[in-house]
XYZ file of N, CA, C and O in Angstrom:
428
model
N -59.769 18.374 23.711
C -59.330 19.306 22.707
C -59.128 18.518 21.430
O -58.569 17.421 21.456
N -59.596 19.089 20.269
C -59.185 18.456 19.200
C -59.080 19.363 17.725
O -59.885 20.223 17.367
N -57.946 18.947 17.043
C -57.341 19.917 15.715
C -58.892 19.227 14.810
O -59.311 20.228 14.227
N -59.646 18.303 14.538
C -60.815 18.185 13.900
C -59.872 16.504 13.366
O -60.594 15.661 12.833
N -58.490 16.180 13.529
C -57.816 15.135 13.237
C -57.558 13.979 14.324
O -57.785 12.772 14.230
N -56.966 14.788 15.480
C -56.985 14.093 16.612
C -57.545 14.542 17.882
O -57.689 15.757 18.025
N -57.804 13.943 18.602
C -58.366 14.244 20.197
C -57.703 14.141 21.012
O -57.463 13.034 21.495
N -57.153 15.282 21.471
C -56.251 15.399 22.655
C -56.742 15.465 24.169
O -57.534 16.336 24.530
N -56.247 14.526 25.017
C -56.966 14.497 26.397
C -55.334 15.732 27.505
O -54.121 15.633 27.692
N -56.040 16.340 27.740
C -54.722 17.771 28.321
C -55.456 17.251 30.216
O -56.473 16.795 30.739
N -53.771 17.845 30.648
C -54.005 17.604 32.202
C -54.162 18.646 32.608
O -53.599 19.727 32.436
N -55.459 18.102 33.526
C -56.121 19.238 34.334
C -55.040 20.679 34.834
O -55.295 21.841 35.149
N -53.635 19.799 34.692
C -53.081 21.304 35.596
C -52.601 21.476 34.980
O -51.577 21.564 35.658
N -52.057 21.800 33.368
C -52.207 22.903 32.977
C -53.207 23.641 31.939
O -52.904 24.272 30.926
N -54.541 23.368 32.508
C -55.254 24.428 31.751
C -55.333 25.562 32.658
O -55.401 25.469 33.883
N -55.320 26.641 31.983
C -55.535 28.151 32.832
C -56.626 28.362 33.036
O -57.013 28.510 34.196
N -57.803 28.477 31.563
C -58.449 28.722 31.675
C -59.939 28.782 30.756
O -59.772 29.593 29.845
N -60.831 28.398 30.726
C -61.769 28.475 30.049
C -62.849 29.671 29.547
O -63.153 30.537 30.368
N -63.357 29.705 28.349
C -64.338 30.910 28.086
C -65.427 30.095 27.328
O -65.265 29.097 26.626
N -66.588 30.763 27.638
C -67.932 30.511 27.048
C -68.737 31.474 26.756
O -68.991 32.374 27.555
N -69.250 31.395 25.532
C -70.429 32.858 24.969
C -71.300 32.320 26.469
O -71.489 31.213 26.973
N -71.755 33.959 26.903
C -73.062 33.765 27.726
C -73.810 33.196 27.511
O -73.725 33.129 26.285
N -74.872 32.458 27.877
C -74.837 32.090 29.405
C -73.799 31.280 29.897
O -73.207 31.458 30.961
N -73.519 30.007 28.737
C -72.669 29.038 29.106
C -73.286 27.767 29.688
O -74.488 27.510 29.617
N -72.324 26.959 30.296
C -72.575 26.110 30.682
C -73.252 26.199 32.725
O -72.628 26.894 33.527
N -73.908 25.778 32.952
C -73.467 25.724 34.294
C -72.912 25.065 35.307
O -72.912 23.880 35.640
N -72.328 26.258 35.840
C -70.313 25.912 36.450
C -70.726 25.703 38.271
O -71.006 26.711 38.920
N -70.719 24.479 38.861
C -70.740 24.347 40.452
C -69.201 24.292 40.553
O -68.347 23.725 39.871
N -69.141 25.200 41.813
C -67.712 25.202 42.246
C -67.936 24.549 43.301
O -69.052 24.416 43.804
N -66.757 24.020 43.789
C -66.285 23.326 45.204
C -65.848 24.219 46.168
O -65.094 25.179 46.014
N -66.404 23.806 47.207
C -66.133 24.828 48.565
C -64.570 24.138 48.875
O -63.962 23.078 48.725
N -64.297 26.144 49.655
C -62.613 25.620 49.568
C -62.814 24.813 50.764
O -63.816 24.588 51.443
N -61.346 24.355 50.861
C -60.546 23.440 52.166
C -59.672 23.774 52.193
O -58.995 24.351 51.341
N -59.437 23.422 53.416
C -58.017 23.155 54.022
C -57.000 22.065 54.046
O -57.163 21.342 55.029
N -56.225 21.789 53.453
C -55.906 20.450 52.427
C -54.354 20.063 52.811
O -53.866 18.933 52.835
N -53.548 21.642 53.179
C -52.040 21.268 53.791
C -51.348 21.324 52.619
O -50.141 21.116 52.741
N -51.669 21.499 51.746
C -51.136 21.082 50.466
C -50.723 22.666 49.715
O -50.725 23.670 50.426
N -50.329 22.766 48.022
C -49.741 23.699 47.563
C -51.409 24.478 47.804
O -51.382 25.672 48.101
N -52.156 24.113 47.733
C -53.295 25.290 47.373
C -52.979 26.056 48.794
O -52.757 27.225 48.479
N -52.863 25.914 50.188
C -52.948 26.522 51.027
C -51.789 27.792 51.089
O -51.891 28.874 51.666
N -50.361 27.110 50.069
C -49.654 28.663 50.016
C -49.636 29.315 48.585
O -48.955 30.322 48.394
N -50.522 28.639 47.387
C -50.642 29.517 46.377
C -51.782 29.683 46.000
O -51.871 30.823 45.543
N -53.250 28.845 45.912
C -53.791 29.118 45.325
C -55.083 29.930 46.660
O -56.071 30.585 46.330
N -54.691 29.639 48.012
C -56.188 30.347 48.509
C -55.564 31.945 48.393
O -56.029 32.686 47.527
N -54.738 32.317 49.101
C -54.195 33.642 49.166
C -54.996 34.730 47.864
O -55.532 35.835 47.790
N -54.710 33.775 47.143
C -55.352 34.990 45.697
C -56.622 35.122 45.334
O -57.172 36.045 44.732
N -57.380 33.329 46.078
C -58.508 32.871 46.202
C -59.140 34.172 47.210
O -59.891 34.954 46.626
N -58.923 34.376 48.380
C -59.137 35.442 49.518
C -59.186 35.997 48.656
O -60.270 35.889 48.082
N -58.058 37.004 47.917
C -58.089 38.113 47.720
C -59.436 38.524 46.820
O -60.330 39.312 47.131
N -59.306 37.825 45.747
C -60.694 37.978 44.770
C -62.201 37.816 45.189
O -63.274 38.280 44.804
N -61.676 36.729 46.394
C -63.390 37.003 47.384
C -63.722 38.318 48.077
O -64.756 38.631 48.667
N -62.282 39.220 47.811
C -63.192 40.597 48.453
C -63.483 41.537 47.224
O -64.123 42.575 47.395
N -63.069 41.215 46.135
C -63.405 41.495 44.726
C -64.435 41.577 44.170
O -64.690 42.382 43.275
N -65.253 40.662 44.675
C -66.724 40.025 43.942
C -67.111 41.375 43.277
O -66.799 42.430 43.829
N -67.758 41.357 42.146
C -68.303 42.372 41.687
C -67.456 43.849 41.586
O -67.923 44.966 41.806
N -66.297 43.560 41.251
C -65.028 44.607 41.078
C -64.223 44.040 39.785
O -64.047 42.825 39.693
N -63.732 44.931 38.780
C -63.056 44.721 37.934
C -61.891 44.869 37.901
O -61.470 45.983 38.215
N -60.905 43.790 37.502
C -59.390 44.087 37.841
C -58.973 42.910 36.649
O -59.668 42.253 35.874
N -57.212 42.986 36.939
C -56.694 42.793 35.701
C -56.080 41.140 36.350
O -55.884 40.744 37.499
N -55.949 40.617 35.271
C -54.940 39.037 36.051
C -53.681 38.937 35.507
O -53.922 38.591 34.351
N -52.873 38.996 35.584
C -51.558 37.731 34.688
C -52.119 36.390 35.411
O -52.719 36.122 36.452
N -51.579 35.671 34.250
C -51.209 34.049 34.908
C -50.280 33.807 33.967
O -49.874 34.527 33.055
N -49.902 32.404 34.379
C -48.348 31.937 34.702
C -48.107 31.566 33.356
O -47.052 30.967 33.148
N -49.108 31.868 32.076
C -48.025 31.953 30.756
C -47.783 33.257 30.050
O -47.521 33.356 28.851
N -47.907 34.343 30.986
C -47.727 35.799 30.579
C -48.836 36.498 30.316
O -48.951 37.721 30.399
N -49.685 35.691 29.987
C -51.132 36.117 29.375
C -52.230 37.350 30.821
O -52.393 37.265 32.038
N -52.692 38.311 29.768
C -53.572 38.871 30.802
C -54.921 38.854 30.476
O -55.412 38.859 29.348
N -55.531 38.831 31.646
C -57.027 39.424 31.067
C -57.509 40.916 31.923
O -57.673 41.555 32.963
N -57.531 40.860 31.271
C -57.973 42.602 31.311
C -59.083 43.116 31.690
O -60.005 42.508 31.147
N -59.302 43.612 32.093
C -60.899 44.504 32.550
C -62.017 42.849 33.405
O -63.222 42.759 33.641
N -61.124 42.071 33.572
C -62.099 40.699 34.155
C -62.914 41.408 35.423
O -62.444 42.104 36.323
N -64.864 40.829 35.099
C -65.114 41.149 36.195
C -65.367 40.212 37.136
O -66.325 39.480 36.883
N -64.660 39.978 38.371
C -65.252 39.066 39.314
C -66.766 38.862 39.642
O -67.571 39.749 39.924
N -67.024 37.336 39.536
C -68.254 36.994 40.028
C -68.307 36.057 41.271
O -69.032 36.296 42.238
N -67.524 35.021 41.182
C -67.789 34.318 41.800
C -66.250 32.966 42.256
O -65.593 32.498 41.326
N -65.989 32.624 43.512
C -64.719 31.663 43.647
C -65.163 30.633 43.991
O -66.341 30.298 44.113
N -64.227 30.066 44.168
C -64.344 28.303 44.219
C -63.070 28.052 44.393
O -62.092 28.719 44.056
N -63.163 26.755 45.103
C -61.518 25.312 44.991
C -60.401 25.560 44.025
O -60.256 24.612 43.253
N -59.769 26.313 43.881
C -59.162 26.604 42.609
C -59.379 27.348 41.126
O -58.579 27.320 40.191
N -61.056 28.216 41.174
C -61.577 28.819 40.406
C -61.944 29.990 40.581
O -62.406 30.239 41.694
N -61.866 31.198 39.485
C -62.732 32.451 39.668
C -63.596 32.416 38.373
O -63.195 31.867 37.347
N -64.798 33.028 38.478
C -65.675 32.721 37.374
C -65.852 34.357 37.327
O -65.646 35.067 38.311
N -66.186 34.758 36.282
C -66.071 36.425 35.659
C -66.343 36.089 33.912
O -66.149 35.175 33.111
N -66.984 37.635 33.948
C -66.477 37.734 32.484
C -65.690 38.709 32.008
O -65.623 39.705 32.729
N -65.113 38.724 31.075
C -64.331 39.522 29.920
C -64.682 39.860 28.635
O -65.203 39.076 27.842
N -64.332 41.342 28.344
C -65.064 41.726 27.039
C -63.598 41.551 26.310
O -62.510 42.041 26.614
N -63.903 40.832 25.431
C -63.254 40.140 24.360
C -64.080 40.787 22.771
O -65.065 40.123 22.445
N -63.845 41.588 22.147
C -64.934 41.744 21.006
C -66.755 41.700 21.302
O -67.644 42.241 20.644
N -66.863 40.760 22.658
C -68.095 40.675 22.971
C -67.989 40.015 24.530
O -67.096 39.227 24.843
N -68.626 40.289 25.083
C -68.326 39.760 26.392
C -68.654 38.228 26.551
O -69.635 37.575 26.195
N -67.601 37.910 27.150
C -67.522 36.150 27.361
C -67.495 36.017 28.994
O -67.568 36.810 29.933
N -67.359 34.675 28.853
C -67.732 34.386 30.675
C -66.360 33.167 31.031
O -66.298 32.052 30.512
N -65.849 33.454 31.538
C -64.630 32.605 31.861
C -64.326 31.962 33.317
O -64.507 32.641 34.328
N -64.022 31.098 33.362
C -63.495 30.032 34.623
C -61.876 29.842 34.466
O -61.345 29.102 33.637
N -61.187 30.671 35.444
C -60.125 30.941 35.101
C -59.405 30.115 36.584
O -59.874 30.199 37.719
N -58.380 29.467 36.250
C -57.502 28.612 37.407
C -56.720 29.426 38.526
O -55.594 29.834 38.241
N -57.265 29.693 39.814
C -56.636 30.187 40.730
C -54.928 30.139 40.720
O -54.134 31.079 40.745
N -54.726 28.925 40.682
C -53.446 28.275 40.762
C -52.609 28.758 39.609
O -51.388 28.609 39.567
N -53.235 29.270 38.794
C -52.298 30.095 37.698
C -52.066 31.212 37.931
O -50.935 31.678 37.792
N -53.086 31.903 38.342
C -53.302 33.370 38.751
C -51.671 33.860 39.482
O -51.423 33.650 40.669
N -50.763 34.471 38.604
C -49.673 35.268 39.222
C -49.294 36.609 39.917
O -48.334 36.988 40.588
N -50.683 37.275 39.385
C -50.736 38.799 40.014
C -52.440 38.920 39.600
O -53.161 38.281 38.834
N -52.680 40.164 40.595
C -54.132 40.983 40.533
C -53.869 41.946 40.553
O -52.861 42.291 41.170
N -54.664 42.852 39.876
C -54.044 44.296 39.603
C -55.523 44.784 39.337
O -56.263 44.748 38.355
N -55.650 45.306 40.767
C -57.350 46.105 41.339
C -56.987 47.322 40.535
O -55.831 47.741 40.475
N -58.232 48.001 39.783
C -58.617 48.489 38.477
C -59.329 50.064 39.503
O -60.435 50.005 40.041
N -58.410 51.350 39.579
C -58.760 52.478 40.420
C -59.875 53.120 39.792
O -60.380 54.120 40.302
C-alpha cells in the first residue's frame, strides 16, 4: 500500500479484503485443511456455508462493520471467497473468510 510518499507493508491479517476491475488478476486458492487451529472454529463454518452459495447472491458484514451487498458468490478457498459486487460498476473481490461476521442469504 502506498499514499504515493511512503510504502506501507500491512499484515496479512488484517486485510479484509480486495477488489479488482474485471477480469483481474488471476486468483489460485488453496484447498481447505484441517489445521486444529482458529480456522477450524471460525473461518471453515462460513467457508461451508458459502460453498453451498456458489452462484447465489447474499449480503456479508465483516469484522469492521462494513457490508457488501448484493455479493455474488463464485468461488472458496483457505480463508477466501471470490465474487463480485456492483459497486457503480461491477468489481470482482477476494474477500477474507476470517473476517466474514455474518451472511445474510438474499430471498
Amino acid at each position: 500500500m502506498t499514499d504515493e510518499v511512503t510504502t506501507y507493508v500491512v499484515n496479512i491479517s488484517d486485510v479484509i479484503g480486495v477488489g479488482f476491475l474485471p477480469p483481474g488478476p488471476t486468483i489460485n486458492l488453496l484447498s481447505p485443511v484441517t489445521s486444529g487451529c482458529e480456522c477450524d472454529c471460525r473461518e471453515r463454518p462460513i467457508r461451508q456455508l458459502l460453498d453451498t452459495l456458489i452462484g447465489s447472491t447474499v449480503n456479508l458484514l465483516v469484522s469492521n462493520g462494513s457490508t457488501a451487498v448484493n455479493f455474488n458468490v463464485e468461488q472458496t478457498g483457505l480463508g477466501i471467497v471470490l465474487g463480485t459486487l456492483p459497486i457503480d460498476t461491477l468489481i470482482r473481490f477476494a474477500i477474507s473468510t476470517c473476517k466474514i461476521t455474518a451472511v445474510g442469504q438474499i430471498n
